CSV table of C-alpha atoms and ligand atoms in Angstrom, one decimal:
chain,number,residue,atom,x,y,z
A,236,UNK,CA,81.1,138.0,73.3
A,237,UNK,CA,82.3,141.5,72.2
A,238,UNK,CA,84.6,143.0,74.5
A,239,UNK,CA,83.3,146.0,76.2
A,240,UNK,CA,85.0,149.5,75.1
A,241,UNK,CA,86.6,149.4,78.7
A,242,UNK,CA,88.3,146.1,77.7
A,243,UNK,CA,89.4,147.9,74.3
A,244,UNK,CA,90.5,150.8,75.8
A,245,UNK,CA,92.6,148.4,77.9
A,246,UNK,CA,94.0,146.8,75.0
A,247,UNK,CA,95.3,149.7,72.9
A,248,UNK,CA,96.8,151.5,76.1
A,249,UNK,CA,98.7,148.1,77.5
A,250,UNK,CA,99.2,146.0,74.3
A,251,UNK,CA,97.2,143.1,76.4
A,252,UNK,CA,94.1,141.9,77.5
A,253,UNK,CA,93.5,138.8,80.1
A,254,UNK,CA,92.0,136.7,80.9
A,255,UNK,CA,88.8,135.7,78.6
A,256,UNK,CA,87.0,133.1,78.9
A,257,UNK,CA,86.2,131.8,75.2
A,258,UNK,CA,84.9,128.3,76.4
A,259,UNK,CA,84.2,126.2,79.4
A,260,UNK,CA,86.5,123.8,80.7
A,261,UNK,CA,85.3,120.9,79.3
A,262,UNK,CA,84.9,122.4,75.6
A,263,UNK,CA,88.9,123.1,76.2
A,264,UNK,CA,89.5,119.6,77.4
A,265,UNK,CA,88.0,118.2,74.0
A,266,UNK,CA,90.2,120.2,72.5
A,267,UNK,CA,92.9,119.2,73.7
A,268,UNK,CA,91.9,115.4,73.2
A,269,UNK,CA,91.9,116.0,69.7
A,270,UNK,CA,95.1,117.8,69.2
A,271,UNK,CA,96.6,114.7,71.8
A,272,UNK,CA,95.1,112.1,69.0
A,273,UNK,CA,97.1,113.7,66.3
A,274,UNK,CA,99.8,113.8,68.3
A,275,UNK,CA,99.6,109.7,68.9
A,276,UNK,CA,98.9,109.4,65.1
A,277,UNK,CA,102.3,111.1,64.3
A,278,UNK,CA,104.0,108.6,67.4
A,279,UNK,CA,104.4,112.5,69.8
A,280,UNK,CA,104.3,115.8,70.3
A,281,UNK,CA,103.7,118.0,66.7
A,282,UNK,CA,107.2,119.0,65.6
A,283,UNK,CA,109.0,121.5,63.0
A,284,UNK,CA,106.4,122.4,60.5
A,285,UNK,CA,103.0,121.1,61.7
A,286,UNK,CA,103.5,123.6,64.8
A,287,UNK,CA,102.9,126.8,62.6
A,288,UNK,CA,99.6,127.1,60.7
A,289,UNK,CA,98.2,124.0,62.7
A,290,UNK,CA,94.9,125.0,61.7
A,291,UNK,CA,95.7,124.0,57.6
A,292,UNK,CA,96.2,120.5,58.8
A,293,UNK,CA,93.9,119.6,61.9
A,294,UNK,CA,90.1,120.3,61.8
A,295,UNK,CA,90.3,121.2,65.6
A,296,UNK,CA,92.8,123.7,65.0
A,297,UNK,CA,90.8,124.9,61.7
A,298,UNK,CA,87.9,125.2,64.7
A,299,UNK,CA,89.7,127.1,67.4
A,300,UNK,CA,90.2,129.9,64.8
A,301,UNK,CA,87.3,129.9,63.5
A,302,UNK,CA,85.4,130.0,67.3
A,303,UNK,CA,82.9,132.8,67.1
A,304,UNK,CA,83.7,133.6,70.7
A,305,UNK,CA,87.5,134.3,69.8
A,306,UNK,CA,87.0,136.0,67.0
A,307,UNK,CA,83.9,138.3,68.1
A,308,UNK,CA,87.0,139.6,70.8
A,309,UNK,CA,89.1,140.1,68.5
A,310,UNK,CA,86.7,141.7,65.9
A,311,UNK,CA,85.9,144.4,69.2
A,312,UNK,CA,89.5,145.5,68.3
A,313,UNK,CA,90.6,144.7,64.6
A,314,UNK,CA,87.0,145.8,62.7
A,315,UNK,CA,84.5,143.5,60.9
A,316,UNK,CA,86.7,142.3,57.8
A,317,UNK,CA,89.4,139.6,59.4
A,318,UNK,CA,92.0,136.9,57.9
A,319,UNK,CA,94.1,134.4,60.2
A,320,UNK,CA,97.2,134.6,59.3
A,321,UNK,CA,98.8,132.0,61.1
A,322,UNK,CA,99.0,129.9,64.4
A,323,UNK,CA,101.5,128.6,66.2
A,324,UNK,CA,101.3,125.6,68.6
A,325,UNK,CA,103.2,125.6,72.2
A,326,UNK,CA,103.1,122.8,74.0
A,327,UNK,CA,105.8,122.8,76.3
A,328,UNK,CA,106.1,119.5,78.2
A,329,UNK,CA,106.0,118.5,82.0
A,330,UNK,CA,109.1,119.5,83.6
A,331,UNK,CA,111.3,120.8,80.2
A,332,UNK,CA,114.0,123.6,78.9
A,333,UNK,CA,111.7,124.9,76.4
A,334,UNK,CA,111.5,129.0,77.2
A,335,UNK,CA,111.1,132.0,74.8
A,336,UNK,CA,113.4,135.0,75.1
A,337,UNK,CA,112.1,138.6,75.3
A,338,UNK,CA,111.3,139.6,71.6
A,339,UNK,CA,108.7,141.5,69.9
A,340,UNK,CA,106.7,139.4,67.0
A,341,UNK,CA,106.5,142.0,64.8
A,342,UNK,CA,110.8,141.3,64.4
A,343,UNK,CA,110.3,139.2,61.3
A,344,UNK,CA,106.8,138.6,60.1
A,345,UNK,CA,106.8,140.9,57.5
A,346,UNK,CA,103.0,142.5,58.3
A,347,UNK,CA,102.6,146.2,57.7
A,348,UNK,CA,101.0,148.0,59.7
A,349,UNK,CA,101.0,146.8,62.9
A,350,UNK,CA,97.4,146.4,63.4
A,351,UNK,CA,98.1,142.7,64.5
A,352,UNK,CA,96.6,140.8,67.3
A,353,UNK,CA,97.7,136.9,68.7
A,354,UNK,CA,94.4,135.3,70.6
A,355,UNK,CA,96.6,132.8,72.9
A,356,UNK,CA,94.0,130.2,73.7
A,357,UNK,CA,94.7,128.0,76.7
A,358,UNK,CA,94.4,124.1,76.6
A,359,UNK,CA,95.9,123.5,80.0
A,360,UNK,CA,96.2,125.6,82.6
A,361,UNK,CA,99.1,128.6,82.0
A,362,UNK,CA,100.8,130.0,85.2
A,363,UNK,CA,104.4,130.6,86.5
A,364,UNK,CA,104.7,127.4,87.2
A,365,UNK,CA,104.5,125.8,83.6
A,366,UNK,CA,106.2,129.2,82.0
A,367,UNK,CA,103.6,131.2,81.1
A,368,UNK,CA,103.6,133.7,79.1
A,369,UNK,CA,104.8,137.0,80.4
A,370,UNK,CA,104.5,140.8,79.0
A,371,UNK,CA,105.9,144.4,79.8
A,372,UNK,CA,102.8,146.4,79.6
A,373,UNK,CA,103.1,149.1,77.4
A,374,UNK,CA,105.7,148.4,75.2
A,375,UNK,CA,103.5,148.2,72.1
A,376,UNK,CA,103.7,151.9,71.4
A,377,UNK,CA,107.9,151.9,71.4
A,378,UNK,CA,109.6,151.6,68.1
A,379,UNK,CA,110.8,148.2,66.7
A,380,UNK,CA,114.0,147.3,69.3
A,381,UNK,CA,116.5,145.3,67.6
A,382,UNK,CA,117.0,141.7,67.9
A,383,UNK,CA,119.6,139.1,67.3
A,384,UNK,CA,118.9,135.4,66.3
A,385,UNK,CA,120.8,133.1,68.7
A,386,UNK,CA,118.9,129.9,67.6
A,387,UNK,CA,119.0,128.2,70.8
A,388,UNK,CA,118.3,124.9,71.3
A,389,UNK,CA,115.5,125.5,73.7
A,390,UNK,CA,114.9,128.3,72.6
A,391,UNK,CA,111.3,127.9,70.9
A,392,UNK,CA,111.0,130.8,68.6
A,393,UNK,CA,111.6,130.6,65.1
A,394,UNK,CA,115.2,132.4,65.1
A,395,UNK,CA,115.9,131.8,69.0
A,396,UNK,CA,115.7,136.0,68.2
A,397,UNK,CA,115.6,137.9,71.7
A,398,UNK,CA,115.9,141.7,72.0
A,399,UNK,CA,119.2,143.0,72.0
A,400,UNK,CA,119.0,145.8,75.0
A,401,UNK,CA,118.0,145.3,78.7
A,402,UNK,CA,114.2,145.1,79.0
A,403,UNK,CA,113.0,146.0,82.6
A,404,UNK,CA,111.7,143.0,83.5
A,405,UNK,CA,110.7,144.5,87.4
A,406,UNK,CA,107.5,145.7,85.1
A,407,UNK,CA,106.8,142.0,83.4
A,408,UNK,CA,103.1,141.0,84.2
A,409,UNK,CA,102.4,137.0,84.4
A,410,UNK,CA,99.7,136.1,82.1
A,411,UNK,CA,97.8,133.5,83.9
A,412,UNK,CA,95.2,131.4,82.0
A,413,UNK,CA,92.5,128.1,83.1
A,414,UNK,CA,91.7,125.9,80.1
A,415,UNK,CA,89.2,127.8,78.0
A,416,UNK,CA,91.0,131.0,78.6
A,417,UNK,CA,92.5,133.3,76.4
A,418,UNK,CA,94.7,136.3,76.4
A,419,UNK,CA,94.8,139.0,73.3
A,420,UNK,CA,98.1,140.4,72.9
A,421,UNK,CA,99.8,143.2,70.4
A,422,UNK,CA,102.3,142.5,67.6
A,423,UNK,CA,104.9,144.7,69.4
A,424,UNK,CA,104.6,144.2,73.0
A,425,UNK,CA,107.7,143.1,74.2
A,426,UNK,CA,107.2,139.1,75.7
A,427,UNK,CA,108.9,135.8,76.6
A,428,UNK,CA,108.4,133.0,79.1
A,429,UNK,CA,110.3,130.5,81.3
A,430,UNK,CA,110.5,127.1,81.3
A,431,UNK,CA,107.3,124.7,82.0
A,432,UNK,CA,108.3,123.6,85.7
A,433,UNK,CA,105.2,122.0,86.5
A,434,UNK,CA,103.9,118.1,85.8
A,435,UNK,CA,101.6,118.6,83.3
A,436,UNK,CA,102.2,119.9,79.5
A,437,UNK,CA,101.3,123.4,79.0
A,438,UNK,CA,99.5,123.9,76.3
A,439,UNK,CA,98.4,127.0,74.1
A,440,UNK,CA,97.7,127.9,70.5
A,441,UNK,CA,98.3,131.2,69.6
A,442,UNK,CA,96.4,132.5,66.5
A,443,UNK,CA,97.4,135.4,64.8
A,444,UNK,CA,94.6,137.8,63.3
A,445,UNK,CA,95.2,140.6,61.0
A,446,UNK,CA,92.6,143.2,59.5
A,447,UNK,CA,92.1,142.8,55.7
A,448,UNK,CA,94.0,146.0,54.8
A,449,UNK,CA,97.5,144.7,56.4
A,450,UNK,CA,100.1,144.0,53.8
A,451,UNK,CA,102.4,141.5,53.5
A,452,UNK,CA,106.0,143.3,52.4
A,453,UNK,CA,108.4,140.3,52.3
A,454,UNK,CA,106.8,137.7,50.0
A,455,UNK,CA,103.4,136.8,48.4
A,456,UNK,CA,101.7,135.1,51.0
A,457,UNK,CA,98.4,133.3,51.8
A,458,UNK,CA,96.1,133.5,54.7
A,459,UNK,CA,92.8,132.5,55.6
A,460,UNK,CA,89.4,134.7,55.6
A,461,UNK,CA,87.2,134.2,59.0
A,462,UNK,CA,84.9,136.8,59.0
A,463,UNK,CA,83.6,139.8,57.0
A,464,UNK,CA,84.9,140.4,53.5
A,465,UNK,CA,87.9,140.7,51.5
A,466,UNK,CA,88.2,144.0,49.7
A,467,UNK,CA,91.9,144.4,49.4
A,468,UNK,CA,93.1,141.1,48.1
A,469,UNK,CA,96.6,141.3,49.8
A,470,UNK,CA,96.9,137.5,50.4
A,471,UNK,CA,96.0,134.2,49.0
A,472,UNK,CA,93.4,132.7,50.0
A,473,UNK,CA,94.1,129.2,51.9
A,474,UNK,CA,91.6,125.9,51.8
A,475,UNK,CA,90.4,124.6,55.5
A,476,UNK,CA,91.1,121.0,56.2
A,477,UNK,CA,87.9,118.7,55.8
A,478,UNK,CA,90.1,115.5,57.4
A,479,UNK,CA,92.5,116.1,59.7
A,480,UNK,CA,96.2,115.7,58.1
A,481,UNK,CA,94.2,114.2,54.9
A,482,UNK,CA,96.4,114.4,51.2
A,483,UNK,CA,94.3,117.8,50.7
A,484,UNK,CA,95.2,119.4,54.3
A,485,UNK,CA,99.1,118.1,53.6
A,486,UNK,CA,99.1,120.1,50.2
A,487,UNK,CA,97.4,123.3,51.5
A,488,UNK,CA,100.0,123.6,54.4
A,489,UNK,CA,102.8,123.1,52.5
A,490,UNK,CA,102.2,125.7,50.3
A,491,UNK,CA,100.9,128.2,53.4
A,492,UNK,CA,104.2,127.1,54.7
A,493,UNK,CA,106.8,127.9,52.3
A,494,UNK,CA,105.9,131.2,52.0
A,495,UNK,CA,106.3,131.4,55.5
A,496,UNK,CA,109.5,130.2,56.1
A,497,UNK,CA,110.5,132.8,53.0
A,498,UNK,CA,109.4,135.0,54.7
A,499,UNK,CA,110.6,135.0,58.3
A,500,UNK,CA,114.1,133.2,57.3
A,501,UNK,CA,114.5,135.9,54.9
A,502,UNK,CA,118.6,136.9,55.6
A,503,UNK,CA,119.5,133.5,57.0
A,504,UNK,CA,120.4,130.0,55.6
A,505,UNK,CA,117.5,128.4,57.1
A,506,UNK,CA,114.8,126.5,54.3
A,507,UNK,CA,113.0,125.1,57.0
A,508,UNK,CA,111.8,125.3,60.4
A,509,UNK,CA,113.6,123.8,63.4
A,510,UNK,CA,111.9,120.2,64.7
B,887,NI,NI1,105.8,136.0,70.4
């Protein structure tokens, strides 16, 4: 499943690759099943903390990042030697407010250098209609643009952060994506979506995958090895769950997690992330 050096080439010139198929539709839709049964164990939809590093708690998160056909994509790009970092669950429901402003993820994360790639897997189909994602090709290779938090209310990010100059949106590209799909997407591009205006949940976990060598520069953090081998040490190593939200899985993300929110509510008064 490596990508071909077309498809690279792609990559590093437009910050973006799409649409890959990782799975068949019915492999997604088990998937999703799964991530619907923890949601009826918790009485709805994952909130506040259990929507970043979903894959600490749930075994079929701890699988999606782990899928050899993800990762042998993302390998094509980032080398042999690769840690997940983190993932980040967006489900946005039937017919709700829930958008994302323009922003660039490499804002507050902390990761240096910016040899960082999100593998958005779809769970449910991902068009204009439920808010897909949308990027400005190219805008990987421009500096950092500055940002300012506006923690809106349905605004899904972790700051509500949005890019504080106009952003030509005439050039925004629609990524569209079945179940089993997945885009691959650069830590700078410059992205947002709407609002999910169709009747069915839209659902995608993103998975962020850094090289071994990336640092770290805000706090001592933890990730997750996934393939090849570790000789650089920059992170703490994290446990996989073996039972989904068991007393082990619990423990593991809550320490994963509160270096994370030290680290990308660094400057605010925030200790914890918004439900
Ligand atoms: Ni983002």
């Amino acid at each position: 499943m490596a990508l071909t050096r077309e498809q690279v080439e792609q990559y590093n010139r437009d910050g973006y690759l799409t649409p890959i198929r990782v799975m068949s539709a019915a492999e997604a839709r088990r998937f999703r099943d799964r991530m619907e049964a923890s949601e009826a164990k918790v009485g709805g939809p994952l909130q506040g903390n259990y929507r970043h590093k979903t894959h600490l708690l749930y075994t079929w998160a701890d699988e999606l990042v782990h899928h050899p056909a993800v990762i042998d994509a993302v390998e094509s790009v980032l080398g042999p030697d690769i840690l997940c970092w983190n993932t980040n669950l967006f489900a946005k429901e039937a017919s709700s407010a829930g958008f994302i402003s323009w922003h660039q993820d490499s804002t507050y994360w902390g990761l240096d250098p910016s040899d960082v790639i999100t593998a958005w897997v779809a769970l449910s189909p991902s068009n204009p209609k439920s808010g897909c994602m949308r990027v400005i090709p190219g805008t990987h290779t421009v500096d950092q643009l500055p940002h300012v938090d506006t923690f809106h209310k349905d605004n899904l990010l972790s700051r509500g952060q949005e890019i504080a100059v106009d952003v030509d949106l005439a050039k925004a590209v629609d990524i569209v994506l079945e179940p089993g799909e997945m885009s691959l997407h650069h830590i700078k591009i410059v992205h947002g979506s709407e609002p999910n205006r169709a009747n069915d949940r839209r659902i995608g976990l993103a998975i962020r995958y850094i090289p071994t060598y990336v640092r770290q520069l805000k706090v001592r953090d933890s990730a997750l090895l996934v393939r090849g081998v570790d000789r650089y040490h920059h992170f703490d190593y994290e446990e996989r769950p073996k039972a989904d939200a068991d007393t082990a899985a619990l423990a593991a993300h809550k320490d994963a997690m509160d270096r994370q929110v030290r680290a990308l509510y660094q400057g605010t008064d925030k200790t914890a992330f918004r439900a």
